[in-house]
Amino acid sequence: MPDQRLNYVDGEWTDSHTGETFETTDPATPGEVVATYPQSDAEDTERAIEAARDASEEWRETPAPERGRILRQAGATLERRRDELTELLVREEGKTRTEAGGEVQRAIDIFHYYGAKASDLGGTVKSSSARDVNLYTTNEPLGVVGLITPWNYPIAIPAWKLAPALATGNAVVIKPATLAPGVVHEMARALEEAGLPAGALNVVTGPGSAVGDTLAGHEAVDAVSFTGSTAVGNTVYDTATADGKRVQLEMGGKNPTVVSRTADPEEAADIVAAGAFGVTGQACTATSRAVVHEDVYDEFVDAIVDRAASIDHGHGLDDPGMGPHVSESELESTLEYVDVAQGEGATLEYGGSALDREGHFVEPAVFSDVDSEMRLAQEEVFGPVLAVIPVSDFDEALAVANDVDYGLAASVVTDDHTEANRFVREIEAGVVKINQKTTGLELHVPFGGVKDSSSETYREQGDAALDFYTISKTVYDTY
């Protein structure tokens, strides 16, 4: 029987005032309902915001080491329940067991990381030019923050927003994505069990047009952090900044891997395949363009086709090479881009068809003879579709890599250290990797993009996240 889940508002698990619900289903077996959730509206969201506002003073005044203890204890609870959370993530989002387990572990690590960081929160002491003045700074929470999170990393991304927000003393209202909200509920349960005060965290499920818009525009919300599409993110930004909110956006990507003439085509294919086809290509940092020197182009195309053809599909709990798309609409979007690419004249080297089986499965697709002006080379696909673009030299490779509106992640495969250094300097991306896939992030360093991939205001993760959720106060103390 499907789970019957509720909103979490002011320390209570409660239904929407409308009584309406929506369902999540298993992407590998779409007829199977996983859980039902409240279809919340603006009134439900306002009640959650009011609860956060009422709780913000108590949570703000809680000593930072105590806040850290609660986060670490919640992390320990998540760790004990790792297998259960992994299965829930697989059943709602569709990832393979290995992928989902890795994501759950990342959330656990994030809670422990920011739990430890909380004890070191503070300001700095500076020398004053006056003899009788103590000069120092303090860092204070913003107040109430709204978090709007996506379905593709349904526990990791909420964790890397939520943990630093709570560690720094903010009260939070979070709207998880409607396709896979279950693991956010389980994070709330872990924090509740750890002793988080009522109202310091509130979880409201429902459509972005009701819940998300209310969070972005409500006068009692001091900051908004959003991850999702560029189109929606820009709307959130306009709404939130209209009354001066602090805003952090992380959005789409069209991430390149440049394959140099010095690269081993087989090694390059391993790196690109992992970045392009992992998590069914449903990552904002996924490799969607391989920009390949003509001297190794043919060998690379043969090798990447071999990698794509070797991937097996199945239910994520069986831990295949690739799981399904999260929904029918995401599958249809990928198939549409396959048709568009063929219509533009790109050569379909492999795949690109829906599998003749139950579930939202698609073969990974490899296109060669792609021109940088094609839609396939310019627009985010968000599926396991790779465009392979030939170039004649490294100058052209850099120009092609930068010839998009996005700038999230980029990598280069090369044995030439001079090329690698130049790539770091000249590539227009917030995350740059050398001889690595574009996907995969360390939690203790900043994450974010440039151009249409980000608001270019604040970064996430590491100490950068603490900066976003706090404001500095400078104190001149005469004694």
Coordinates of C-alpha atoms in Angstrom, one line a residue:
M1 CA 0.0 0.0 0.0
P2 CA 1.4 3.5 -0.8
D3 CA 2.7 5.6 2.0
Q4 CA 0.4 8.4 3.1
R5 CA 2.7 11.4 3.7
L6 CA 2.0 14.8 5.2
N7 CA 3.5 18.3 5.3
Y8 CA 5.8 19.1 8.3
V9 CA 4.8 22.5 9.7
D10 CA 5.6 23.9 13.1
G11 CA 6.8 20.5 14.4
E12 CA 3.6 18.7 13.3
W13 CA 2.9 16.4 10.4
T14 CA -0.2 17.8 8.8
D15 CA -2.3 17.6 5.7
S16 CA -3.0 20.5 3.3
H17 CA -6.0 22.6 4.3
T18 CA -7.6 21.6 0.9
G19 CA -7.3 17.9 1.6
E20 CA -6.1 17.4 -2.0
T21 CA -3.1 15.0 -2.8
F22 CA -0.8 13.9 -5.6
E23 CA 1.0 10.6 -6.1
T24 CA 4.5 9.6 -6.9
T25 CA 5.1 6.5 -9.0
D26 CA 8.0 4.2 -9.7
P27 CA 9.6 5.3 -13.0
A28 CA 10.5 1.7 -13.8
T29 CA 7.0 0.5 -13.1
P30 CA 4.8 3.5 -13.6
G31 CA 1.6 1.8 -12.6
E32 CA 3.0 1.4 -9.1
V33 CA 2.2 4.2 -6.7
V34 CA 5.0 4.9 -4.2
A35 CA 3.4 7.5 -2.0
T36 CA 0.7 10.3 -1.8
Y37 CA 1.5 13.8 -0.7
P38 CA -0.4 17.0 0.2
Q39 CA -1.2 19.2 -2.8
S40 CA -0.4 22.3 -0.9
D41 CA -1.3 25.9 -1.9
A42 CA -0.3 29.4 -1.0
E43 CA -2.2 29.3 2.3
D44 CA -0.3 26.2 3.4
T45 CA 2.9 27.8 2.4
E46 CA 2.1 31.0 4.3
R47 CA 1.4 29.0 7.4
A48 CA 4.8 27.3 7.1
I49 CA 6.5 30.7 6.7
E50 CA 4.8 32.0 9.8
A51 CA 5.9 29.0 11.7
A52 CA 9.5 29.6 10.6
R53 CA 9.3 33.2 11.5
D54 CA 8.0 32.4 15.0
A55 CA 10.7 29.8 15.5
S56 CA 13.6 31.9 14.1
E57 CA 14.5 33.7 17.2
E58 CA 14.8 30.6 19.4
W59 CA 16.8 28.8 16.7
R60 CA 19.0 31.8 16.2
E61 CA 19.8 32.0 19.9
T62 CA 20.6 28.3 20.1
P63 CA 24.4 28.0 20.6
A64 CA 26.1 27.0 17.4
P65 CA 27.7 23.9 18.9
E66 CA 24.2 22.7 19.9
R67 CA 22.9 23.3 16.4
G68 CA 25.9 21.3 15.1
R69 CA 25.1 18.5 17.5
I70 CA 21.6 18.3 16.2
L71 CA 22.9 18.1 12.6
R72 CA 25.4 15.4 13.4
Q73 CA 22.8 13.4 15.2
A74 CA 20.4 13.7 12.3
G75 CA 23.3 12.6 10.0
A76 CA 23.8 9.5 12.2
T77 CA 20.1 8.7 11.9
L78 CA 20.3 8.9 8.2
E79 CA 23.3 6.7 8.2
R80 CA 21.5 4.0 10.2
R81 CA 18.6 4.2 7.7
R82 CA 20.9 4.4 4.6
D83 CA 19.5 1.3 2.9
E84 CA 15.9 2.3 3.5
L85 CA 16.5 5.8 2.1
T86 CA 18.4 4.4 -0.9
E87 CA 15.4 2.2 -1.8
L88 CA 12.9 5.1 -1.4
L89 CA 15.1 7.3 -3.7
V90 CA 15.3 4.5 -6.3
R91 CA 11.6 3.9 -6.3
E92 CA 10.6 7.6 -6.7
E93 CA 13.5 9.0 -8.9
G94 CA 14.7 5.9 -10.8
K95 CA 18.4 5.9 -10.1
T96 CA 20.3 2.7 -9.9
R97 CA 21.0 1.4 -6.4
T98 CA 24.6 2.3 -6.6
E99 CA 23.8 5.8 -7.8
A100 CA 21.1 6.3 -5.1
G101 CA 23.3 4.9 -2.4
G102 CA 26.1 7.3 -3.3
E103 CA 23.7 10.2 -3.2
V104 CA 22.3 9.2 0.2
Q105 CA 25.9 8.9 1.6
R106 CA 26.6 12.3 0.3
A107 CA 23.7 13.7 2.2
I108 CA 25.0 12.0 5.4
D109 CA 28.4 13.4 4.8
I110 CA 27.0 16.9 4.4
F111 CA 25.1 16.8 7.7
H112 CA 28.3 15.6 9.5
Y113 CA 30.4 18.3 7.7
Y114 CA 28.2 21.2 8.6
G115 CA 27.5 19.8 12.0
A116 CA 31.2 20.1 12.7
K117 CA 31.5 23.5 10.9
A118 CA 28.8 24.9 13.3
S119 CA 31.2 24.9 16.2
D120 CA 33.7 27.1 14.4
L121 CA 31.1 29.8 13.3
G122 CA 32.0 33.3 14.3
G123 CA 33.6 36.4 13.1
T124 CA 37.1 37.8 13.0
V125 CA 39.1 40.1 15.3
K126 CA 41.0 43.0 13.7
S127 CA 43.5 45.5 15.1
S128 CA 42.0 49.0 15.5
S129 CA 43.9 52.2 14.8
A130 CA 42.7 53.5 18.2
R131 CA 44.2 52.3 21.4
D132 CA 40.9 51.9 23.3
V133 CA 38.8 50.0 20.7
N134 CA 38.2 46.4 20.2
L135 CA 37.4 45.9 16.5
Y136 CA 35.7 42.7 15.4
T137 CA 33.0 41.2 13.2
T138 CA 30.2 38.7 13.8
N139 CA 28.2 36.6 11.4
E140 CA 24.5 36.4 12.0
P141 CA 21.7 34.4 10.4
L142 CA 19.5 36.0 7.8
G143 CA 16.2 34.9 9.5
V144 CA 13.8 32.8 7.3
V145 CA 15.1 31.1 4.1
G146 CA 13.1 29.4 1.4
L147 CA 14.6 26.4 -0.4
I148 CA 13.2 25.2 -3.7
T149 CA 14.9 21.9 -4.8
P150 CA 14.9 19.6 -7.8
W151 CA 14.0 16.0 -8.4
N152 CA 17.2 14.8 -10.0
Y153 CA 19.3 14.8 -6.7
P154 CA 16.3 14.7 -4.3
I155 CA 18.4 14.2 -1.1
A156 CA 21.8 15.6 -1.9
I157 CA 20.8 19.0 -3.1
P158 CA 18.3 19.6 -0.3
A159 CA 20.9 18.5 2.2
W160 CA 23.6 20.9 0.8
K161 CA 21.1 23.8 1.1
L162 CA 19.4 22.8 4.4
A163 CA 22.4 21.8 6.5
P164 CA 24.3 25.1 6.2
A165 CA 21.1 27.1 6.5
L166 CA 20.3 25.4 9.8
A167 CA 23.9 25.4 11.0
T168 CA 24.1 29.2 10.7
G169 CA 20.8 29.6 12.7
N170 CA 18.2 30.2 10.0
A171 CA 14.7 28.8 10.1
V172 CA 13.8 27.1 6.9
V173 CA 10.8 26.3 4.6
I174 CA 11.6 23.8 1.9
K175 CA 9.6 22.9 -1.2
P176 CA 10.9 19.6 -2.5
A177 CA 10.2 18.6 -6.1
T178 CA 6.9 16.8 -6.6
L179 CA 8.4 13.9 -8.5
A180 CA 10.6 12.7 -5.6
P181 CA 9.9 14.4 -2.3
G182 CA 10.1 11.4 0.0
V183 CA 13.7 11.6 1.1
V184 CA 13.2 15.2 2.1
H185 CA 10.5 14.0 4.5
E186 CA 12.9 11.5 5.9
M187 CA 15.5 14.2 6.5
A188 CA 12.9 16.2 8.4
R189 CA 12.1 13.1 10.5
A190 CA 15.8 12.7 11.3
L191 CA 16.1 16.3 12.4
E192 CA 12.9 16.1 14.4
E193 CA 14.3 13.0 16.3
A194 CA 17.6 14.9 16.9
G195 CA 15.8 17.6 18.7
L196 CA 15.3 20.4 16.2
P197 CA 12.9 22.9 17.6
A198 CA 9.4 23.1 16.1
G199 CA 9.2 25.5 13.2
A200 CA 12.9 25.6 12.6
L201 CA 12.3 23.4 9.6
N202 CA 9.1 23.2 7.6
V203 CA 8.4 20.9 4.6
V204 CA 5.6 21.8 2.1
T205 CA 4.8 19.8 -1.0
G206 CA 3.0 21.0 -4.0
P207 CA 3.3 22.8 -7.3
G208 CA 5.9 25.5 -7.9
S209 CA 3.1 27.9 -9.1
A210 CA 1.6 27.8 -5.6
V211 CA 4.3 26.8 -3.1
G212 CA 7.4 28.1 -4.9
D213 CA 5.9 31.4 -5.9
T214 CA 4.7 32.1 -2.4
L215 CA 8.2 31.4 -1.0
A216 CA 9.9 33.6 -3.5
G217 CA 7.5 36.5 -2.9
H218 CA 6.6 36.4 0.8
E219 CA 7.7 39.4 2.8
A220 CA 8.8 37.3 5.8
V221 CA 11.2 35.3 3.7
D222 CA 14.7 36.8 3.8
A223 CA 16.5 34.6 1.3
V224 CA 15.8 32.1 -1.4
S225 CA 18.0 29.3 -2.7
F226 CA 16.8 27.6 -5.9
T227 CA 18.1 24.7 -8.1
G228 CA 16.3 23.9 -11.3
S229 CA 15.8 25.1 -14.9
T230 CA 17.0 28.4 -16.1
A231 CA 13.6 29.6 -17.1
V232 CA 12.0 28.9 -13.7
G233 CA 15.1 30.2 -11.9
N234 CA 14.9 33.5 -13.6
T235 CA 11.3 33.9 -12.6
V236 CA 12.2 33.1 -9.0
Y237 CA 15.0 35.6 -9.1
D238 CA 12.7 38.4 -10.4
T239 CA 10.1 37.7 -7.8
A240 CA 12.5 37.3 -4.9
T241 CA 14.6 40.4 -5.6
A242 CA 11.6 42.6 -6.1
D243 CA 11.6 43.2 -2.3
G244 CA 15.4 42.8 -1.8
K245 CA 15.7 39.2 -0.9
R246 CA 19.1 37.5 -1.1
V247 CA 19.0 35.0 -3.9
Q248 CA 21.1 32.0 -4.9
L249 CA 20.3 30.2 -8.2
E250 CA 21.9 27.1 -9.7
M251 CA 20.4 26.2 -13.0
G252 CA 21.1 24.4 -16.3
G253 CA 24.2 23.3 -18.1
K254 CA 25.5 22.3 -21.5
N255 CA 28.7 20.9 -20.3
P256 CA 31.6 20.1 -22.6
T257 CA 34.5 17.7 -22.4
V258 CA 37.3 18.7 -24.7
V259 CA 39.3 15.7 -26.0
S260 CA 42.8 16.8 -27.1
R261 CA 44.8 15.3 -29.9
T262 CA 47.2 14.1 -27.1
A263 CA 44.4 12.1 -25.4
D264 CA 44.0 8.4 -25.4
P265 CA 40.7 7.9 -27.2
E266 CA 39.8 4.8 -25.1
E267 CA 40.5 6.7 -21.8
A268 CA 38.6 9.7 -23.1
A269 CA 35.6 7.6 -23.9
D270 CA 35.6 6.1 -20.4
I271 CA 35.6 9.6 -18.9
V272 CA 32.9 11.0 -21.3
A273 CA 30.6 8.0 -21.0
A274 CA 30.6 8.2 -17.2
G275 CA 29.7 11.9 -17.4
A276 CA 27.2 11.6 -20.2
F277 CA 25.3 8.4 -19.3
G278 CA 25.5 8.2 -15.5
V279 CA 22.2 8.9 -13.7
T280 CA 20.5 8.6 -17.1
G281 CA 22.0 11.9 -18.1
Q282 CA 19.7 13.6 -15.6
A283 CA 22.3 15.9 -14.0
C284 CA 23.0 19.6 -14.5
T285 CA 26.7 18.8 -14.7
A286 CA 26.3 15.9 -17.1
T287 CA 28.5 15.8 -20.2
S288 CA 26.4 16.7 -23.2
R289 CA 29.1 17.7 -25.7
A290 CA 32.4 16.0 -26.5
V291 CA 34.5 18.4 -28.4
V292 CA 37.1 16.2 -30.1
H293 CA 40.3 16.9 -32.1
E294 CA 40.0 15.5 -35.6
D295 CA 43.2 13.4 -35.2
V296 CA 41.4 11.2 -32.6
Y297 CA 37.8 11.8 -33.6
D298 CA 37.0 8.5 -35.4
E299 CA 38.7 6.4 -32.7
F300 CA 36.8 8.3 -30.0
V301 CA 33.4 7.9 -31.8
D302 CA 34.0 4.1 -32.1
A303 CA 35.0 3.9 -28.4
I304 CA 32.1 6.0 -27.1
V305 CA 29.6 3.9 -29.1
D306 CA 31.0 0.8 -27.6
R307 CA 30.5 2.3 -24.1
A308 CA 26.9 3.2 -24.9
A309 CA 26.1 -0.2 -26.4
S310 CA 27.5 -2.0 -23.3
I311 CA 25.0 -0.4 -20.9
D312 CA 22.3 -2.6 -19.6
H313 CA 18.9 -1.3 -18.4
G314 CA 16.6 -2.3 -15.6
H315 CA 14.9 -1.4 -12.3
G316 CA 17.2 0.6 -10.1
L317 CA 16.9 -1.8 -7.2
D318 CA 18.5 -4.5 -9.5
D319 CA 21.5 -2.1 -9.9
P320 CA 21.8 -2.1 -13.7
G321 CA 24.0 0.1 -15.7
M322 CA 21.2 2.6 -16.3
G323 CA 17.8 3.2 -14.8
P324 CA 14.8 4.9 -16.4
H325 CA 14.0 8.6 -16.9
V326 CA 12.1 10.0 -13.9
S327 CA 8.9 10.5 -15.8
E328 CA 7.1 10.1 -19.2
S329 CA 7.5 13.8 -20.0
E330 CA 11.3 13.6 -19.4
L331 CA 11.5 10.6 -21.7
E332 CA 9.5 12.3 -24.4
S333 CA 11.7 15.4 -24.1
T334 CA 14.8 13.2 -24.7
L335 CA 13.2 11.5 -27.7
E336 CA 12.2 14.8 -29.2
Y337 CA 15.8 16.0 -29.1
V338 CA 16.9 12.8 -30.8
D339 CA 14.4 13.6 -33.6
V340 CA 15.5 17.3 -33.7
A341 CA 19.2 16.3 -34.0
Q342 CA 18.5 13.9 -36.9
G343 CA 16.4 16.6 -38.6
E344 CA 19.4 19.0 -38.3
G345 CA 21.7 16.6 -40.1
A346 CA 23.6 15.0 -37.2
T347 CA 24.5 11.4 -37.6
L348 CA 22.9 9.0 -35.0
E349 CA 25.7 6.6 -34.3
Y350 CA 23.9 4.6 -31.6
G351 CA 20.7 4.4 -29.6
G352 CA 18.2 7.1 -29.0
S353 CA 15.1 4.9 -28.9
A354 CA 12.6 4.2 -26.1
L355 CA 13.0 0.6 -24.9
D356 CA 10.1 -1.8 -25.7
R357 CA 9.4 -2.5 -22.0
E358 CA 7.5 -1.1 -19.1
G359 CA 9.0 2.0 -17.6
H360 CA 10.5 5.3 -18.9
F361 CA 13.6 3.7 -20.4
V362 CA 15.7 5.0 -23.3
E363 CA 18.9 3.9 -25.0
P364 CA 21.8 6.3 -24.6
A365 CA 22.3 8.2 -27.8
V366 CA 25.6 9.2 -29.5
F367 CA 25.5 11.7 -32.3
S368 CA 28.5 12.5 -34.5
D369 CA 29.0 15.2 -37.2
V370 CA 27.4 17.7 -34.8
D371 CA 27.8 21.4 -35.6
S372 CA 28.1 23.9 -32.8
E373 CA 25.1 25.9 -34.1
M374 CA 22.7 22.9 -33.9
R375 CA 20.1 22.9 -31.1
L376 CA 21.6 19.6 -29.9
A377 CA 24.9 21.5 -29.3
Q378 CA 23.2 24.5 -27.7
E379 CA 20.2 23.4 -25.6
E380 CA 20.1 21.3 -22.4
V381 CA 18.7 17.9 -23.1
F382 CA 18.7 16.4 -19.6
G383 CA 19.0 12.8 -20.9
P384 CA 21.7 10.4 -22.0
V385 CA 22.3 12.1 -25.3
L386 CA 25.9 13.0 -26.4
A387 CA 26.8 15.4 -29.2
V388 CA 30.3 14.7 -30.6
I389 CA 31.7 17.8 -32.3
P390 CA 34.9 17.6 -34.4
V391 CA 37.5 20.4 -34.2
S392 CA 40.9 21.0 -35.9
D393 CA 42.9 22.5 -33.0
F394 CA 42.8 23.5 -29.4
D395 CA 41.9 27.1 -30.2
E396 CA 38.8 25.9 -32.0
A397 CA 38.0 23.5 -29.2
L398 CA 38.0 26.3 -26.6
A399 CA 35.8 28.5 -28.9
V400 CA 33.3 25.7 -29.4
A401 CA 33.3 24.8 -25.7
N402 CA 32.5 28.4 -24.8
D403 CA 29.9 28.9 -27.5
V404 CA 26.8 28.3 -25.4
D405 CA 24.7 30.3 -23.0
Y406 CA 25.6 28.0 -20.1
G407 CA 28.7 27.7 -18.0
L408 CA 28.4 25.2 -15.2
A409 CA 30.9 22.3 -15.6
A410 CA 33.6 21.6 -18.2
S411 CA 36.5 19.1 -18.5
V412 CA 39.5 18.5 -20.7
V413 CA 41.2 15.2 -21.5
T414 CA 44.8 15.9 -22.4
D415 CA 48.4 14.8 -21.8
D416 CA 49.6 18.3 -22.4
H417 CA 49.9 20.3 -19.2
T418 CA 50.1 23.6 -21.1
E419 CA 46.8 22.8 -22.7
A420 CA 45.3 21.9 -19.3
N421 CA 46.5 25.2 -17.8
R422 CA 45.1 27.2 -20.7
F423 CA 41.8 25.3 -20.4
V424 CA 41.5 26.3 -16.7
R425 CA 42.2 30.0 -17.6
E426 CA 40.0 30.3 -20.6
I427 CA 37.0 28.0 -20.2
E428 CA 33.8 29.8 -19.2
A429 CA 32.6 27.5 -16.4
G430 CA 32.3 27.5 -12.6
V431 CA 33.6 23.9 -12.3
V432 CA 36.7 22.9 -14.3
K433 CA 38.2 19.4 -14.3
I434 CA 41.3 17.9 -15.9
N435 CA 41.2 14.3 -17.1
Q436 CA 37.9 13.7 -15.1
K437 CA 34.2 13.5 -15.9
T438 CA 32.2 16.7 -15.6
T439 CA 29.9 15.1 -12.9
G440 CA 30.8 14.6 -9.3
L441 CA 31.5 17.2 -6.7
E442 CA 33.4 17.5 -3.4
L443 CA 31.2 18.9 -0.7
H444 CA 33.8 21.2 1.0
V445 CA 34.6 23.4 -2.0
P446 CA 32.3 26.0 -3.7
F447 CA 29.9 24.9 -6.4
G448 CA 28.2 27.1 -9.0
G449 CA 28.3 28.2 -12.6
V450 CA 28.5 31.3 -14.7
K451 CA 26.4 32.8 -17.5
D452 CA 22.9 31.2 -17.6
S453 CA 23.9 28.4 -15.2
S454 CA 23.8 30.7 -12.2
S455 CA 22.7 33.9 -10.6
E456 CA 26.5 34.5 -10.1
T457 CA 25.7 35.9 -6.6
Y458 CA 26.6 33.2 -4.1
R459 CA 28.1 29.7 -4.4
E460 CA 26.9 26.6 -2.7
Q461 CA 28.7 24.0 -0.5
G462 CA 31.9 24.5 1.6
D463 CA 32.4 27.8 3.4
A464 CA 30.7 29.6 0.5
A465 CA 27.3 28.2 1.7
L466 CA 27.9 29.7 5.1
D467 CA 28.5 33.1 3.5
F468 CA 25.2 32.9 1.7
Y469 CA 23.1 32.2 4.8
T470 CA 24.8 34.8 7.1
I471 CA 25.3 38.5 7.1
S472 CA 28.3 40.2 8.7
K473 CA 28.2 42.9 11.4
T474 CA 31.2 45.0 12.3
V475 CA 31.6 46.0 15.9
Y476 CA 33.6 48.9 17.4
D477 CA 33.8 48.4 21.1
T478 CA 35.4 51.2 23.2
Y479 CA 36.6 50.1 26.6

